[in-house]
CSV table of C-alpha atoms in Angstrom, one decimal:
chain,number,residue,atom,x,y,z
A,1,UNK,CA,19.3,7.2,-6.5
A,2,UNK,CA,17.6,9.8,-4.0
A,3,UNK,CA,17.4,8.7,-0.3
A,4,UNK,CA,14.3,9.1,1.4
A,5,UNK,CA,15.8,12.4,3.6
A,6,UNK,CA,16.6,14.2,0.4
A,7,UNK,CA,13.1,13.7,-1.4
A,8,UNK,CA,10.8,12.2,0.5
A,9,UNK,CA,8.6,13.1,-2.7
A,10,UNK,CA,9.3,10.6,-4.5
A,11,UNK,CA,8.2,7.6,-2.0
A,12,UNK,CA,5.0,10.2,-1.2
A,13,UNK,CA,4.3,10.0,-5.3
A,14,UNK,CA,4.8,5.7,-5.5
A,15,UNK,CA,2.3,5.3,-1.5
A,16,UNK,CA,-0.1,7.8,-3.9
A,17,UNK,CA,0.1,5.8,-7.0
A,18,UNK,CA,-0.5,2.6,-4.8
A,19,UNK,CA,-3.7,4.2,-2.9
A,20,UNK,CA,-4.8,4.9,-6.5
A,21,UNK,CA,-4.6,1.4,-7.9
A,22,UNK,CA,-6.1,0.0,-4.8
A,23,UNK,CA,-9.0,1.7,-5.3
A,24,UNK,CA,-9.3,0.5,-9.0
A,25,UNK,CA,-8.5,-2.9,-8.7
A,26,UNK,CA,-11.1,-3.7,-5.6
A,27,UNK,CA,-14.1,-5.1,-6.3
A,28,UNK,CA,-17.3,-3.5,-4.4
A,29,UNK,CA,-18.0,-6.6,-2.6
A,30,UNK,CA,-14.7,-8.5,-2.7
A,31,UNK,CA,-11.4,-7.8,-0.9
A,32,UNK,CA,-8.4,-6.0,-2.6
A,33,UNK,CA,-5.8,-8.7,-3.6
A,34,UNK,CA,-2.4,-8.1,-1.7
A,35,UNK,CA,0.1,-6.1,-4.4
A,36,UNK,CA,3.3,-3.9,-4.1
A,37,UNK,CA,4.6,-1.1,-6.0
A,38,UNK,CA,8.3,-1.1,-6.6
A,39,UNK,CA,10.6,1.5,-8.3
A,40,UNK,CA,14.6,1.6,-8.9
A,41,UNK,CA,16.6,1.7,-12.0
A,42,UNK,CA,14.7,-0.2,-14.2
A,43,UNK,CA,11.5,1.7,-13.7
A,44,UNK,CA,8.1,0.8,-11.8
A,45,UNK,CA,7.0,-2.5,-11.5
A,46,UNK,CA,4.2,-4.0,-10.1
A,47,UNK,CA,4.0,-7.2,-7.7
A,48,UNK,CA,1.7,-9.6,-6.6
A,49,UNK,CA,1.9,-13.2,-5.5
A,50,UNK,CA,-0.7,-15.7,-5.7
A,51,UNK,CA,-1.9,-17.7,-2.5
A,52,UNK,CA,-4.9,-19.8,-1.2
A,53,UNK,CA,-5.3,-16.8,1.4
A,54,UNK,CA,-5.3,-13.2,1.7
A,55,UNK,CA,-2.7,-13.3,4.3
A,56,UNK,CA,-0.5,-15.6,2.7
A,57,UNK,CA,-0.5,-13.5,-0.5
A,58,UNK,CA,0.6,-10.0,1.9
A,59,UNK,CA,3.2,-12.0,3.3
A,60,UNK,CA,4.7,-13.5,-0.1
A,61,UNK,CA,4.1,-10.5,-1.8
A,62,UNK,CA,6.5,-8.8,1.5
A,63,UNK,CA,9.0,-11.3,0.7
A,64,UNK,CA,9.1,-10.6,-3.3
A,65,UNK,CA,9.7,-7.1,-2.3
A,66,UNK,CA,12.6,-8.0,0.6
A,67,UNK,CA,14.1,-10.3,-3.0
A,68,UNK,CA,14.2,-7.2,-4.9
A,69,UNK,CA,17.6,-5.8,-4.3
A,70,UNK,CA,17.2,-3.4,-7.5
A,71,UNK,CA,14.3,-1.0,-5.2
A,72,UNK,CA,15.1,2.2,-4.1
A,73,UNK,CA,11.6,2.4,-3.1
A,74,UNK,CA,8.9,0.0,-3.0
A,75,UNK,CA,5.0,0.0,-0.9
A,76,UNK,CA,3.1,-3.2,-0.1
A,77,UNK,CA,-0.8,-2.6,-0.1
A,78,UNK,CA,-3.6,-4.3,1.1
A,79,UNK,CA,-7.4,-4.1,2.1
A,80,UNK,CA,-8.6,-4.4,5.9
A,81,UNK,CA,-10.4,-2.9,8.9
A,82,UNK,CA,-9.6,0.4,11.0
A,83,UNK,CA,-10.9,2.1,13.7
A,84,UNK,CA,-9.0,5.4,12.2
A,85,UNK,CA,-12.2,7.6,11.8
A,86,UNK,CA,-13.9,6.5,15.3
A,87,UNK,CA,-15.5,3.4,14.2
A,88,UNK,CA,-14.9,0.5,12.4
A,89,UNK,CA,-14.6,0.6,8.6
A,90,UNK,CA,-12.9,-1.1,5.4
A,91,UNK,CA,-10.1,0.6,4.8
A,92,UNK,CA,-6.8,0.5,2.7
A,93,UNK,CA,-3.4,0.0,4.1
A,94,UNK,CA,-0.2,1.0,2.3
A,95,UNK,CA,3.0,0.4,3.8
A,96,UNK,CA,6.0,2.7,2.1
A,97,UNK,CA,9.5,2.0,2.5
A,98,UNK,CA,13.1,3.9,1.4
A,99,UNK,CA,16.0,1.8,0.6
A,100,UNK,CA,18.6,3.0,3.1
A,101,UNK,CA,16.0,4.8,5.6
A,102,UNK,CA,16.0,3.8,9.4
A,103,UNK,CA,12.2,2.8,8.7
A,104,UNK,CA,8.8,3.1,6.5
A,105,UNK,CA,5.6,4.5,7.4
A,106,UNK,CA,2.2,3.1,7.3
A,107,UNK,CA,-0.7,5.2,6.1
A,108,UNK,CA,-4.6,4.0,5.8
A,109,UNK,CA,-7.5,5.1,3.9
A,110,UNK,CA,-11.0,4.2,5.0
A,111,UNK,CA,-13.4,3.6,2.4
A,112,UNK,CA,-17.5,2.7,2.3
A,113,UNK,CA,-19.3,1.2,-0.6
A,114,UNK,CA,-22.2,3.8,-2.2
A,115,UNK,CA,-24.2,3.7,-4.4
A,116,UNK,CA,-27.9,1.8,-5.1
A,117,UNK,CA,-27.1,0.5,-8.9
A,118,UNK,CA,-23.8,1.0,-9.4
A,119,UNK,CA,-21.9,0.1,-6.4
A,120,UNK,CA,-18.5,1.9,-6.0
A,121,UNK,CA,-15.9,2.5,-3.0
A,122,UNK,CA,-15.3,5.6,-2.0
A,123,UNK,CA,-12.8,7.2,0.4
A,124,UNK,CA,-13.9,8.4,3.8
A,125,UNK,CA,-11.9,11.4,4.5
A,126,UNK,CA,-8.1,12.2,4.0
A,127,UNK,CA,-5.2,9.5,4.2
A,128,UNK,CA,-3.7,9.5,7.7
A,129,UNK,CA,-0.6,7.7,8.9
A,130,UNK,CA,-0.5,5.6,11.5
A,131,UNK,CA,2.7,4.8,12.3
A,132,UNK,CA,6.0,5.7,11.7
A,133,UNK,CA,9.3,3.4,12.0
A,134,UNK,CA,8.3,0.4,10.7
A,135,UNK,CA,10.9,-2.0,10.4
A,136,UNK,CA,12.7,-1.8,7.3
A,137,UNK,CA,11.5,-4.0,4.5
A,138,UNK,CA,14.9,-4.1,2.0
């Protein structure tokens, strides 16, 4: 198992996979259900929690990640709003964590809905790092 300092590409690849999954999963007029991707010796796993509210789903998803001791890496993704581009926009957020690292990172990708007949969500600009050194999730 590599550490974040040894090979950050593995964590970045997992974060990119989560961002791709988020864009494939989000509905043009509805929220993205929070989810996590974990990676460990048994491979990659998609984790979702069911709850009445999005905030509860996000908290439960984080808890499920914390309770997965075999994970070497994990990312948690959700939909929200960001002012990262200078204006309020819909955005996908991805928290990325590596086992044994001192902290995680928070990545944001603003998006907008486009299309007349067939609506689709498309990224606006490149993903950006909002925060480094987030408290470790596991």
